[in-house]
mmCIF file of C-alpha atoms in Angstrom:
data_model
loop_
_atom_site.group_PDB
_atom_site.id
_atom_site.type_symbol
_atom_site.label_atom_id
_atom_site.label_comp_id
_atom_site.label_asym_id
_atom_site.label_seq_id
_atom_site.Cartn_x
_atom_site.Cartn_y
_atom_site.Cartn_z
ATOM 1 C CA UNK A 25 0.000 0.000 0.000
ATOM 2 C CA UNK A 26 2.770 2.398 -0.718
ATOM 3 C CA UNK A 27 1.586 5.771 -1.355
ATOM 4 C CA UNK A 28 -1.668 5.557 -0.564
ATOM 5 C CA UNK A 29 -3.357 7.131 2.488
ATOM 6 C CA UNK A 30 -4.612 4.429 4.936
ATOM 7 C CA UNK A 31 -6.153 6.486 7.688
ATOM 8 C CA UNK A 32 -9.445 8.748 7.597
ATOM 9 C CA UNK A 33 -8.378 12.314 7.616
ATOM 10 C CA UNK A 34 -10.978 15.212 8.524
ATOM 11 C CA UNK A 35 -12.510 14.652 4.782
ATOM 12 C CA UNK A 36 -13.160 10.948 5.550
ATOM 13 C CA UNK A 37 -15.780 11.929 8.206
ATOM 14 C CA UNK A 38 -19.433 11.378 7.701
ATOM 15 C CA UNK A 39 -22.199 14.460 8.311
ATOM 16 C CA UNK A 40 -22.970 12.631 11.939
ATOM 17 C CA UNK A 41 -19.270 13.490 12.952
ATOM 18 C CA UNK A 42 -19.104 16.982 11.086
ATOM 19 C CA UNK A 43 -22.263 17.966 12.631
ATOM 20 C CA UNK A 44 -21.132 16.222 16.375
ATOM 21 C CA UNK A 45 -18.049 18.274 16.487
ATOM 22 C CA UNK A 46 -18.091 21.496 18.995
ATOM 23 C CA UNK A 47 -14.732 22.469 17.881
ATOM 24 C CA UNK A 48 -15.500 26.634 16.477
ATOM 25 C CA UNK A 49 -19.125 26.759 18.217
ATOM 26 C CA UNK A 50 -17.796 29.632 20.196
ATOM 27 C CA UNK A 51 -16.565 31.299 17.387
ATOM 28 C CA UNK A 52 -19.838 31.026 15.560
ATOM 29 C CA UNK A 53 -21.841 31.968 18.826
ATOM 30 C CA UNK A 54 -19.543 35.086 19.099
ATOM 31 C CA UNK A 55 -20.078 36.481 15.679
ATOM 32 C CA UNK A 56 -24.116 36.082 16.169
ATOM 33 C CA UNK A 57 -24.039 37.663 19.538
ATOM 34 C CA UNK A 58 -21.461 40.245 19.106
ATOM 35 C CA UNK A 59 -23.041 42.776 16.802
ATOM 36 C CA UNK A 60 -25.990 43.008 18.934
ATOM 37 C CA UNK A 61 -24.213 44.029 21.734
ATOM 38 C CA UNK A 62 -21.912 46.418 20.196
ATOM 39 C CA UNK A 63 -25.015 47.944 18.533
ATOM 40 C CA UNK A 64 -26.429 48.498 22.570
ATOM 41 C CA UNK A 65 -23.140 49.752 23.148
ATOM 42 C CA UNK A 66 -23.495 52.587 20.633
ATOM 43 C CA UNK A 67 -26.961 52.984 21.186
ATOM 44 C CA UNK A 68 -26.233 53.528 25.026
ATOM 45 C CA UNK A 69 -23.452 55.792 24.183
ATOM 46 C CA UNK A 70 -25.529 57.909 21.807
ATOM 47 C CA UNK A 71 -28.499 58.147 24.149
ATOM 48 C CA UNK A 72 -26.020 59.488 27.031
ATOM 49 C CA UNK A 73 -24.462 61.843 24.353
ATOM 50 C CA UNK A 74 -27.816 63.251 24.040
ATOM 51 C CA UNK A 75 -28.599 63.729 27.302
ATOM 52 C CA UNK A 76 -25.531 65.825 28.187
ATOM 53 C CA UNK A 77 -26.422 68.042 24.884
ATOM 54 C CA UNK A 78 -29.634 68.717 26.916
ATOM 55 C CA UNK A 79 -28.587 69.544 30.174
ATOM 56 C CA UNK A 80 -26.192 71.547 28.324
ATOM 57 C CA UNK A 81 -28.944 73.447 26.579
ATOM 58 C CA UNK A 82 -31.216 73.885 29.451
ATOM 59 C CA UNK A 83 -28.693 75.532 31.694
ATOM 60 C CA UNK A 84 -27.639 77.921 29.090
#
């Protein structure tokens, strides 16, 4: 069996394995999640932004 591969690599895996396999779930679960929260973020800062520019305005 020279030059041939003999053992199952990462291709040789069925769709049960694939689909099994929690190795990157973070990763995924991070790039849903984090957009939300850095659009709260900027919402929160924008909100608090405004809220200075109107005490500012009513103690003028």
């Amino acid at each position: 069996m020279r030059g041939r591969v003999t053992e199952k690599g990462e291709a040789g895996r069925g769709p049960a394995a694939l689909a099994a396999d929690r190795q990157g779930a973070s990763a995924v679960e991070f790039a849903l999640v984090a957009p939300t929260l850095v659009l709260l973020l900027l919402g929160i800062l924008e909100f608090s932004l405004l809220m200075a520019a109107e005490v500012t305005l009513s103690n003028a």
